[in-house]
């Protein structure tokens, strides 16, 4: 799909959708080069699973390496991506009344043979992560190279190849998904549109 309206419809109807023309080629290229440079400089760290001090590394469960973006010091290409995501955020709020307020993102690199087993993105103890956005940064990716994002929905299973410029968007709370192993390094920017944190309010009983 190409239009943001269609994407909003797809999110509402089946919980996921994708855009293939979300960013222009020079920005994609710059993001890829930046991720590659960070990787070569050893700046990516093994991703962990779990949350809030309970994180553990389990390579068989999740084998990617990540580098969080700092909102205060975005590179020009990162800045451009955030602008587009912000416009998408406003559009989704208008179409779907989602109340999305913030974005967070990191580079992710899966070395050959690594995977991320079936999971949902929303932490059990936090409802802030609402919409997952994954931008793929792999030139000339072909099916035999693997690395598909596999989605599990009521309608069955769907697979998306991590091709340069594809933006995959899905509900963080309900969509179960997994990353299949690939034969070459698999680059992406993974991010989450978040709702405002709701603080507990005292309940007064009559
Ligand atoms: C994740 C994830 C999907 C992908 O980082 O939580 O599921 O296709 N990524 O990289
Ligand atoms: Mn995920």
Coordinates of C-alpha atoms and ligand atoms in Angstrom, one line a residue:
X1 CA 0.0 0.0 0.0
X2 CA 1.2 3.5 -0.7
X3 CA -1.2 5.9 1.1
X4 CA -1.3 6.7 4.8
X5 CA -5.2 6.4 4.7
X6 CA -4.9 2.9 3.5
X7 CA -2.4 2.2 6.2
X8 CA -4.7 3.5 8.9
X9 CA -7.5 1.3 7.5
X10 CA -5.3 -1.7 7.5
X11 CA -4.2 -1.1 11.1
X12 CA -7.8 -0.8 12.2
X13 CA -9.0 -3.8 10.3
X14 CA -6.2 -6.4 10.7
X15 CA -3.7 -4.7 13.0
X16 CA -0.8 -4.2 10.5
X17 CA 0.1 -2.6 7.2
X18 CA 3.2 -1.4 5.3
X19 CA 4.4 1.4 3.2
X20 CA 7.0 1.0 0.5
X21 CA 7.6 4.7 -0.3
X22 CA 7.8 6.2 3.2
X23 CA 11.3 7.8 2.7
X24 CA 13.3 9.0 -0.3
X25 CA 16.3 6.9 -1.4
X26 CA 19.1 9.3 -0.3
X27 CA 17.8 9.3 3.3
X28 CA 17.5 5.5 3.3
X29 CA 21.1 5.2 1.9
X30 CA 22.4 7.6 4.6
X31 CA 20.6 5.6 7.4
X32 CA 22.1 2.4 6.1
X33 CA 25.6 3.8 5.9
X34 CA 25.2 5.2 9.4
X35 CA 24.1 1.9 10.8
X36 CA 26.9 0.1 9.0
X37 CA 29.5 2.6 10.4
X38 CA 28.1 2.1 14.0
X39 CA 28.3 -1.6 13.5
X40 CA 31.9 -1.5 12.3
X41 CA 32.8 0.8 15.1
X42 CA 31.4 -1.7 17.6
X43 CA 28.7 0.6 18.9
X44 CA 25.9 -1.8 18.8
X45 CA 25.1 -3.8 21.9
X46 CA 23.4 -7.2 22.3
X47 CA 19.7 -6.7 22.7
X48 CA 18.1 -8.0 25.8
X49 CA 14.7 -9.3 26.6
X50 CA 12.5 -8.4 29.6
X51 CA 12.1 -5.0 31.2
X52 CA 13.0 -2.7 34.0
X53 CA 16.0 -4.2 35.5
X54 CA 15.0 -7.8 34.8
X55 CA 16.6 -7.9 31.4
X56 CA 18.5 -10.9 30.2
X57 CA 20.4 -11.8 27.1
X58 CA 19.2 -15.0 25.5
X59 CA 20.8 -15.3 22.1
X60 CA 18.5 -18.2 20.9
X61 CA 15.5 -16.0 21.7
X62 CA 16.7 -12.7 20.4
X63 CA 20.0 -12.4 18.5
X64 CA 20.0 -8.8 17.3
X65 CA 22.4 -5.9 18.3
X66 CA 21.0 -2.5 18.9
X67 CA 21.9 1.2 19.1
X68 CA 19.3 3.6 20.5
X69 CA 18.9 7.0 18.8
X70 CA 19.3 10.0 21.0
X71 CA 16.4 12.5 20.3
X72 CA 18.7 15.4 21.2
X73 CA 21.5 14.6 18.8
X74 CA 19.9 13.1 15.7
X75 CA 21.9 13.0 12.5
X76 CA 20.3 14.8 9.5
X77 CA 19.0 11.5 8.1
X78 CA 17.6 10.5 11.5
X79 CA 16.0 13.9 11.8
X80 CA 14.3 13.4 8.4
X81 CA 13.0 10.0 9.5
X82 CA 11.7 11.4 12.7
X83 CA 9.9 14.2 10.8
X84 CA 8.2 11.7 8.6
X85 CA 7.2 9.5 11.6
X86 CA 5.9 12.6 13.3
X87 CA 3.7 13.3 10.3
X88 CA 2.5 9.7 10.3
X89 CA 1.8 10.0 14.1
X90 CA -0.4 13.0 13.5
X91 CA -2.2 11.2 10.7
X92 CA -2.8 8.1 12.7
X93 CA -4.1 10.1 15.6
X94 CA -6.5 11.9 13.3
X95 CA -7.8 8.7 11.6
X96 CA -7.8 6.3 14.5
X97 CA -7.9 8.6 17.7
X98 CA -4.9 6.8 19.1
X99 CA -3.5 9.6 21.2
X100 CA 0.1 8.8 20.2
X101 CA 2.6 11.3 21.7
X102 CA 6.1 10.1 21.6
X103 CA 8.5 8.0 19.4
X104 CA 11.6 6.0 20.4
X105 CA 13.8 4.1 18.0
X106 CA 17.0 2.1 17.6
X107 CA 19.1 0.6 14.9
X108 CA 18.9 -3.2 14.9
X109 CA 21.3 -5.6 13.2
X110 CA 20.8 -9.3 13.0
X111 CA 24.0 -11.2 12.2
X112 CA 23.5 -14.2 9.9
X113 CA 21.6 -17.1 11.5
X114 CA 20.1 -15.0 14.4
X115 CA 16.4 -14.6 15.0
X116 CA 13.8 -13.1 17.3
X117 CA 11.4 -15.7 18.4
X118 CA 7.6 -15.2 18.4
X119 CA 6.6 -12.4 20.7
X120 CA 4.5 -9.2 21.1
X121 CA 6.2 -5.8 21.7
X122 CA 4.2 -4.3 24.5
X123 CA 5.7 -4.8 27.9
X124 CA 3.3 -6.5 30.3
X125 CA 3.7 -3.7 32.9
X126 CA 3.3 -0.8 30.5
X127 CA 0.7 0.2 28.0
X128 CA 2.7 3.0 26.4
X129 CA 4.0 1.2 23.4
X130 CA 1.1 1.2 21.0
X131 CA 2.3 1.1 17.3
X132 CA 5.5 -0.6 16.2
X133 CA 7.3 0.8 13.2
X134 CA 10.2 -1.1 11.5
X135 CA 12.0 0.5 8.6
X136 CA 14.2 -1.9 6.7
X137 CA 17.6 -0.9 5.3
X138 CA 18.7 -3.8 3.1
X139 CA 19.5 -3.2 -0.6
X140 CA 18.7 -6.0 -3.0
X141 CA 17.2 -8.4 -0.5
X142 CA 15.8 -11.6 -2.0
X143 CA 13.6 -14.3 -0.6
X144 CA 16.2 -17.1 -0.4
X145 CA 18.2 -14.8 2.0
X146 CA 15.5 -15.3 4.6
X147 CA 15.1 -12.7 7.4
X148 CA 11.4 -12.4 6.9
X149 CA 9.2 -10.8 9.6
X150 CA 6.5 -13.4 10.1
X151 CA 3.2 -12.2 11.5
X152 CA 0.6 -14.3 13.2
X153 CA -2.9 -13.1 13.0
X154 CA -6.5 -14.5 12.9
X155 CA -6.1 -14.5 9.1
X156 CA -3.1 -16.9 9.4
X157 CA 0.5 -16.1 8.8
X158 CA 2.0 -13.4 6.7
X159 CA 5.7 -12.8 5.8
X160 CA 7.4 -9.5 4.9
X161 CA 10.9 -9.3 3.4
X162 CA 13.2 -6.7 5.0
X163 CA 13.7 -4.7 1.8
X164 CA 15.2 -1.2 1.6
X165 CA 12.6 1.4 2.3
X166 CA 9.7 -0.9 3.5
X167 CA 8.1 0.5 6.6
X168 CA 6.3 -2.1 8.5
X169 CA 3.6 -0.8 11.0
X170 CA 1.7 -3.0 13.4
X171 CA -0.1 -2.9 16.8
X172 CA 2.3 -3.4 19.6
X173 CA -0.3 -4.9 21.9
X174 CA -1.7 -7.8 20.0
X175 CA 0.3 -8.7 16.9
X176 CA 2.5 -11.7 17.5
X177 CA 5.5 -11.8 15.2
X178 CA 9.0 -13.3 14.8
X179 CA 12.1 -12.5 12.8
X180 CA 13.5 -15.5 10.9
X181 CA 17.2 -16.1 10.5
X182 CA 18.9 -14.7 7.4
X183 CA 22.0 -15.5 5.4
X184 CA 23.4 -12.0 5.6
X185 CA 23.4 -9.1 8.0
X186 CA 19.9 -7.7 8.4
X187 CA 19.6 -3.9 9.1
X188 CA 16.6 -1.9 10.3
X189 CA 15.4 0.9 12.4
X190 CA 12.9 -0.4 14.9
X191 CA 10.7 2.1 16.8
X192 CA 7.6 2.5 18.8
X193 CA 4.9 5.2 18.8
X194 CA 3.9 5.6 22.4
X195 CA 0.9 6.9 24.3
X196 CA 1.1 9.2 27.2
X197 CA 1.9 7.3 30.4
X198 CA -1.1 7.1 32.6
X199 CA -0.3 7.6 36.3
X200 CA -2.5 5.7 38.8
X201 CA -5.2 7.8 40.3
X202 CA -6.5 7.2 43.8
X203 CA -9.9 5.5 43.7
X204 CA -12.3 6.8 46.3
X205 CA -14.9 4.2 47.5
X206 CA -18.3 5.5 48.6
Ligands
LIG1 C1 11.5 -6.2 17.5 C2 11.0 -6.8 16.2 C3 10.9 -7.0 13.8 C4 11.8 -6.8 12.6 O1 12.5 -5.5 17.4 O2 10.7 -6.2 18.5 O3 10.1 -7.7 16.3 O4 11.3 -7.2 11.5 N1 11.5 -6.5 15.0 O5 12.9 -6.5 12.8
LIG2 MN1 8.9 -7.2 18.0

